């Protein structure tokens, strides 16, 4: 069992760090998940932002997802714990699910690879090799910036990665009931698009004489999951809703004026290089190893039948087992399918890559194992056999250093919003609740969970900024009977599905109404006010440094003039002292209006 417990300890330690220090770098996580969870788990008393996806008119998001992964929040509020603890407990649960899936994946793949090689080596040596490979795979799964971001995120793509790993675990264990169940749960409850990673499993079952079993399992899981999904969502929306169908229909069959292609393009488009950069940042050397395995496997499999196992043994021999597919074929086909789909989409998000991270980890670990086994032959000189091991050790060391450096960059430069909101003074108990206004930093707001003194003592509002799309509205206040569904069944604000700005979102007279404003000290854009410069009305209550992309003046620093690449590297990877000097820093502020000191 060492090859199970060791990976679990590694995963739990890495994910616990993420629980405490992970940033919220996607506004969807706040407004589409944390805010609705806060609203329904506090029974509407703490308030919450309502996006158009949660409008009963559209119904693109499922409340059942919030129940499955946000249940610690309900328990926390029921026990009377503070909001911030509820936030951490939800993150810890997400991290625990990720840790369990990563440890099971490491143990299962190690057992699977060495399952047909027991005649070649002793039982003791076999156990040692399993432990070493499970350690290597758990390292690839957990020691990366991608895992730091995805393991505790409330975005559906995070749990999708965990469920994808579990699908692979049960597939390799031949437990098809649970393997298909993971795909079904992902597609119906979590994120419908992640179900495409179940295509290799479906193809394998169809071509290995399990077609009838596949159909039975799909029907069974549909009957198990759809009724509670429809019941919960229909209760909250007040009408029949099938959220997975709605979100697929919206993205694949849009009815948007003057818009062709996916409706997701309304929220921005990026070139293919966007995903390449994200892979390098979040998986560094691991994505290179996965790509090499993909290329090598493609050459090998051109002339070989599909789904025929050829496992390279620890002694350099081969065993063949036609009942199960080669692990390389599974991970490579999954990577090709996922990246082939999402690289072709115009709208790209960092989080869209999360579900395929387990396959990146397995592919990179298998590549490093193959590298070691290729050189590990008794017929080769000793120094030759040590070359591959040296390469793997150096690669793991470089990966670890790059990971630590990148994670510290995220914490150092992008944790400011969480820090600032947590350090606003606790409001005094008075009838007029303080109003926190958010303008051009609206996408940085980390949710009501982190407001000091409880969100029920605060009001949150928007002021105009250069952003011209649709901002979230507010859930309507529950009726006097305290039933939260009385709010979720109506539109708290006016919503549209075309990302058109709604004017009812804004505070009209922020100078008189706002108690605090979240703002930065860089010059304002169109429709924006420079609140930091208005020192007659506002003063900085608390501030913290951050960096602003594409806003670096090379004249500020001689080193930055001559070493552009180094400057960019130090913005991406944190190196003490040097990064502090190179990066162009700005300040995020919580500004307080003069005359409101009584709220402190």
mmCIF file of C-alpha atoms in Angstrom, residues 152-354:
data_model
loop_
_atom_site.group_PDB
_atom_site.id
_atom_site.type_symbol
_atom_site.label_atom_id
_atom_site.label_comp_id
_atom_site.label_asym_id
_atom_site.label_seq_id
_atom_site.Cartn_x
_atom_site.Cartn_y
_atom_site.Cartn_z
ATOM 1 C CA UNK A 152 -8.986 23.894 -5.250
ATOM 2 C CA UNK A 153 -10.794 26.053 -7.779
ATOM 3 C CA UNK A 154 -14.593 26.124 -7.588
ATOM 4 C CA UNK A 155 -14.785 26.328 -11.373
ATOM 5 C CA UNK A 156 -16.263 23.095 -12.835
ATOM 6 C CA UNK A 157 -13.106 22.444 -14.836
ATOM 7 C CA UNK A 158 -11.271 21.746 -11.553
ATOM 8 C CA UNK A 159 -13.519 18.908 -10.316
ATOM 9 C CA UNK A 160 -13.714 17.737 -13.937
ATOM 10 C CA UNK A 161 -9.974 17.036 -13.782
ATOM 11 C CA UNK A 162 -10.462 14.960 -10.615
ATOM 12 C CA UNK A 163 -13.346 12.998 -12.127
ATOM 13 C CA UNK A 164 -11.383 12.426 -15.329
ATOM 14 C CA UNK A 165 -8.551 10.951 -13.272
ATOM 15 C CA UNK A 166 -11.035 8.702 -11.450
ATOM 16 C CA UNK A 167 -12.517 7.603 -14.781
ATOM 17 C CA UNK A 168 -9.069 6.448 -15.873
ATOM 18 C CA UNK A 169 -8.547 4.699 -12.518
ATOM 19 C CA UNK A 170 -11.754 2.678 -12.803
ATOM 20 C CA UNK A 171 -11.145 1.952 -16.475
ATOM 21 C CA UNK A 172 -7.751 0.418 -15.731
ATOM 22 C CA UNK A 173 -9.321 -1.536 -12.856
ATOM 23 C CA UNK A 174 -11.993 -2.784 -15.298
ATOM 24 C CA UNK A 175 -14.722 -1.302 -13.102
ATOM 25 C CA UNK A 176 -16.769 0.003 -16.012
ATOM 26 C CA UNK A 177 -19.796 0.845 -13.890
ATOM 27 C CA UNK A 178 -17.858 3.538 -12.017
ATOM 28 C CA UNK A 179 -15.792 4.564 -15.049
ATOM 29 C CA UNK A 180 -18.915 5.346 -17.063
ATOM 30 C CA UNK A 181 -20.419 6.891 -13.924
ATOM 31 C CA UNK A 182 -17.552 9.375 -13.665
ATOM 32 C CA UNK A 183 -18.113 10.435 -17.268
ATOM 33 C CA UNK A 184 -21.863 10.720 -16.738
ATOM 34 C CA UNK A 185 -21.474 12.710 -13.521
ATOM 35 C CA UNK A 186 -19.003 15.042 -15.205
ATOM 36 C CA UNK A 187 -21.235 15.585 -18.214
ATOM 37 C CA UNK A 188 -24.529 16.041 -16.369
ATOM 38 C CA UNK A 189 -23.616 17.643 -13.054
ATOM 39 C CA UNK A 190 -20.210 19.281 -13.437
ATOM 40 C CA UNK A 191 -19.263 20.471 -16.935
ATOM 41 C CA UNK A 192 -20.931 18.906 -19.997
ATOM 42 C CA UNK A 193 -18.033 19.580 -22.354
ATOM 43 C CA UNK A 194 -15.596 17.564 -20.214
ATOM 44 C CA UNK A 195 -17.561 14.418 -21.050
ATOM 45 C CA UNK A 196 -15.721 14.262 -24.396
ATOM 46 C CA UNK A 197 -12.776 12.841 -22.456
ATOM 47 C CA UNK A 198 -14.886 9.714 -22.099
ATOM 48 C CA UNK A 199 -14.774 9.119 -25.863
ATOM 49 C CA UNK A 200 -11.707 6.803 -25.694
ATOM 50 C CA UNK A 201 -13.468 4.722 -23.023
ATOM 51 C CA UNK A 202 -16.606 4.481 -25.156
ATOM 52 C CA UNK A 203 -14.618 3.538 -28.264
ATOM 53 C CA UNK A 204 -12.711 0.875 -26.346
ATOM 54 C CA UNK A 205 -15.891 -0.660 -24.933
ATOM 55 C CA UNK A 206 -17.536 -0.685 -28.365
ATOM 56 C CA UNK A 207 -14.586 -2.399 -30.064
ATOM 57 C CA UNK A 208 -13.906 -4.895 -27.272
ATOM 58 C CA UNK A 209 -17.318 -6.558 -27.228
ATOM 59 C CA UNK A 210 -18.816 -4.376 -24.490
ATOM 60 C CA UNK A 211 -21.185 -2.315 -26.609
ATOM 61 C CA UNK A 212 -24.307 -3.690 -24.932
ATOM 62 C CA UNK A 213 -22.821 -3.094 -21.505
ATOM 63 C CA UNK A 214 -21.925 0.481 -22.440
ATOM 64 C CA UNK A 215 -25.481 1.225 -23.548
ATOM 65 C CA UNK A 216 -26.899 -0.273 -20.357
ATOM 66 C CA UNK A 217 -24.559 1.762 -18.171
ATOM 67 C CA UNK A 218 -25.304 4.998 -20.020
ATOM 68 C CA UNK A 219 -29.041 4.444 -19.581
ATOM 69 C CA UNK A 220 -28.609 3.472 -15.936
ATOM 70 C CA UNK A 221 -26.532 6.525 -15.035
ATOM 71 C CA UNK A 222 -28.916 8.770 -16.941
ATOM 72 C CA UNK A 223 -31.800 7.501 -14.814
ATOM 73 C CA UNK A 224 -29.721 7.887 -11.651
ATOM 74 C CA UNK A 225 -28.499 11.444 -12.266
ATOM 75 C CA UNK A 226 -31.081 13.259 -14.379
ATOM 76 C CA UNK A 227 -34.022 13.079 -11.903
ATOM 77 C CA UNK A 228 -32.177 14.750 -8.980
ATOM 78 C CA UNK A 229 -30.630 17.234 -11.411
ATOM 79 C CA UNK A 230 -34.024 18.235 -12.783
ATOM 80 C CA UNK A 231 -35.685 18.263 -9.355
ATOM 81 C CA UNK A 232 -33.092 20.516 -7.718
ATOM 82 C CA UNK A 233 -32.746 22.937 -10.614
ATOM 83 C CA UNK A 234 -36.473 23.089 -11.279
ATOM 84 C CA UNK A 235 -37.025 23.881 -7.602
ATOM 85 C CA UNK A 236 -34.598 26.804 -7.680
ATOM 86 C CA UNK A 237 -35.572 28.113 -11.121
ATOM 87 C CA UNK A 238 -39.296 27.608 -10.638
ATOM 88 C CA UNK A 239 -39.758 25.780 -13.930
ATOM 89 C CA UNK A 240 -38.470 22.702 -15.731
ATOM 90 C CA UNK A 241 -34.747 23.187 -16.370
ATOM 91 C CA UNK A 242 -32.089 20.868 -17.762
ATOM 92 C CA UNK A 243 -28.989 23.025 -17.345
ATOM 93 C CA UNK A 244 -26.488 20.837 -19.286
ATOM 94 C CA UNK A 245 -28.741 20.898 -22.340
ATOM 95 C CA UNK A 246 -29.179 24.677 -22.082
ATOM 96 C CA UNK A 247 -25.467 25.440 -21.900
ATOM 97 C CA UNK A 248 -24.672 23.111 -24.808
ATOM 98 C CA UNK A 249 -27.445 24.648 -26.888
ATOM 99 C CA UNK A 250 -26.249 28.164 -26.107
ATOM 100 C CA UNK A 251 -22.642 27.443 -27.073
ATOM 101 C CA UNK A 252 -23.214 25.198 -30.079
ATOM 102 C CA UNK A 253 -26.457 26.570 -31.496
ATOM 103 C CA UNK A 254 -26.473 30.269 -30.618
ATOM 104 C CA UNK A 255 -29.228 32.617 -31.660
ATOM 105 C CA UNK A 256 -27.236 35.807 -31.272
ATOM 106 C CA UNK A 257 -27.769 38.797 -33.509
ATOM 107 C CA UNK A 258 -24.825 39.636 -35.771
ATOM 108 C CA UNK A 259 -22.893 36.672 -34.379
ATOM 109 C CA UNK A 260 -21.652 33.580 -36.173
ATOM 110 C CA UNK A 261 -20.000 30.595 -34.555
ATOM 111 C CA UNK A 262 -20.071 29.856 -30.846
ATOM 112 C CA UNK A 263 -21.756 32.377 -28.565
ATOM 113 C CA UNK A 264 -18.724 32.126 -26.292
ATOM 114 C CA UNK A 265 -16.922 34.466 -28.706
ATOM 115 C CA UNK A 266 -18.906 37.292 -27.115
ATOM 116 C CA UNK A 267 -16.564 37.002 -24.142
ATOM 117 C CA UNK A 268 -13.306 37.408 -26.030
ATOM 118 C CA UNK A 269 -11.107 35.519 -28.456
ATOM 119 C CA UNK A 270 -7.470 34.474 -28.283
ATOM 120 C CA UNK A 271 -4.914 33.027 -30.745
ATOM 121 C CA UNK A 272 -3.655 29.448 -30.494
ATOM 122 C CA UNK A 273 -0.494 30.735 -28.827
ATOM 123 C CA UNK A 274 -2.612 31.543 -25.757
ATOM 124 C CA UNK A 275 -2.942 27.842 -24.890
ATOM 125 C CA UNK A 276 0.687 27.122 -25.726
ATOM 126 C CA UNK A 277 1.781 29.809 -23.278
ATOM 127 C CA UNK A 278 -0.591 28.473 -20.638
ATOM 128 C CA UNK A 279 0.758 24.958 -20.996
ATOM 129 C CA UNK A 280 4.311 26.230 -20.596
ATOM 130 C CA UNK A 281 3.390 28.305 -17.550
ATOM 131 C CA UNK A 282 1.246 25.712 -15.798
ATOM 132 C CA UNK A 283 2.963 22.450 -16.789
ATOM 133 C CA UNK A 284 6.457 23.640 -17.847
ATOM 134 C CA UNK A 285 8.646 20.601 -18.653
ATOM 135 C CA UNK A 286 5.795 18.141 -18.165
ATOM 136 C CA UNK A 287 3.934 19.359 -21.248
ATOM 137 C CA UNK A 288 7.128 18.924 -23.281
ATOM 138 C CA UNK A 289 7.505 15.322 -22.087
ATOM 139 C CA UNK A 290 3.835 14.660 -22.848
ATOM 140 C CA UNK A 291 4.298 16.056 -26.354
ATOM 141 C CA UNK A 292 7.355 13.861 -26.903
ATOM 142 C CA UNK A 293 5.421 10.781 -25.790
ATOM 143 C CA UNK A 294 2.619 11.758 -28.151
ATOM 144 C CA UNK A 295 4.995 12.075 -31.105
ATOM 145 C CA UNK A 296 6.857 8.838 -30.352
ATOM 146 C CA UNK A 297 3.624 6.920 -29.799
ATOM 147 C CA UNK A 298 2.162 8.272 -33.033
ATOM 148 C CA UNK A 299 5.094 6.863 -34.977
ATOM 149 C CA UNK A 300 4.862 3.489 -33.215
ATOM 150 C CA UNK A 301 1.119 3.119 -33.620
ATOM 151 C CA UNK A 302 0.900 3.998 -37.296
ATOM 152 C CA UNK A 303 1.578 0.377 -38.217
ATOM 153 C CA UNK A 304 0.081 -1.271 -35.129
ATOM 154 C CA UNK A 305 -3.520 -2.290 -34.337
ATOM 155 C CA UNK A 306 -5.379 0.020 -32.012
ATOM 156 C CA UNK A 307 -5.939 -0.909 -28.375
ATOM 157 C CA UNK A 308 -3.297 -3.606 -28.186
ATOM 158 C CA UNK A 309 -1.246 -3.525 -25.012
ATOM 159 C CA UNK A 310 2.511 -3.396 -25.293
ATOM 160 C CA UNK A 311 3.966 -2.654 -21.898
ATOM 161 C CA UNK A 312 7.692 -2.120 -21.680
ATOM 162 C CA UNK A 313 8.835 -4.238 -18.783
ATOM 163 C CA UNK A 314 11.365 -3.235 -16.219
ATOM 164 C CA UNK A 315 13.787 -5.724 -17.734
ATOM 165 C CA UNK A 316 13.505 -4.361 -21.245
ATOM 166 C CA UNK A 317 11.170 -7.089 -22.570
ATOM 167 C CA UNK A 318 7.595 -6.744 -23.785
ATOM 168 C CA UNK A 319 4.331 -8.362 -22.816
ATOM 169 C CA UNK A 320 1.165 -8.228 -24.824
ATOM 170 C CA UNK A 321 -2.383 -8.278 -23.483
ATOM 171 C CA UNK A 322 -5.155 -7.603 -25.956
ATOM 172 C CA UNK A 323 -7.846 -7.308 -23.247
ATOM 173 C CA UNK A 324 -6.789 -3.842 -22.157
ATOM 174 C CA UNK A 325 -5.434 -0.838 -24.085
ATOM 175 C CA UNK A 326 -1.940 0.534 -23.821
ATOM 176 C CA UNK A 327 -1.775 3.333 -21.276
ATOM 177 C CA UNK A 328 0.025 5.434 -23.880
ATOM 178 C CA UNK A 329 -2.846 5.079 -26.315
ATOM 179 C CA UNK A 330 -5.365 6.123 -23.663
ATOM 180 C CA UNK A 331 -3.570 9.298 -22.626
ATOM 181 C CA UNK A 332 -2.459 10.283 -26.115
ATOM 182 C CA UNK A 333 -5.902 9.840 -27.658
ATOM 183 C CA UNK A 334 -7.455 11.842 -24.808
ATOM 184 C CA UNK A 335 -4.957 14.661 -25.247
ATOM 185 C CA UNK A 336 -5.507 14.759 -29.003
ATOM 186 C CA UNK A 337 -9.294 14.867 -28.625
ATOM 187 C CA UNK A 338 -9.324 17.546 -25.926
ATOM 188 C CA UNK A 339 -6.731 19.850 -27.424
ATOM 189 C CA UNK A 340 -8.028 19.300 -30.931
ATOM 190 C CA UNK A 341 -11.423 20.602 -29.841
ATOM 191 C CA UNK A 342 -10.368 23.514 -27.657
ATOM 192 C CA UNK A 343 -7.440 24.770 -29.718
ATOM 193 C CA UNK A 344 -9.880 25.286 -32.581
ATOM 194 C CA UNK A 345 -12.266 27.391 -30.488
ATOM 195 C CA UNK A 346 -11.895 31.149 -30.795
ATOM 196 C CA UNK A 347 -12.823 31.740 -27.158
ATOM 197 C CA UNK A 348 -10.026 30.425 -24.958
ATOM 198 C CA UNK A 349 -9.689 30.337 -21.186
ATOM 199 C CA UNK A 350 -6.916 29.009 -18.987
ATOM 200 C CA UNK A 351 -9.429 26.892 -17.065
ATOM 201 C CA UNK A 352 -10.495 25.019 -20.216
ATOM 202 C CA UNK A 353 -7.232 23.063 -20.088
ATOM 203 C CA UNK A 354 -7.703 21.815 -16.510
#
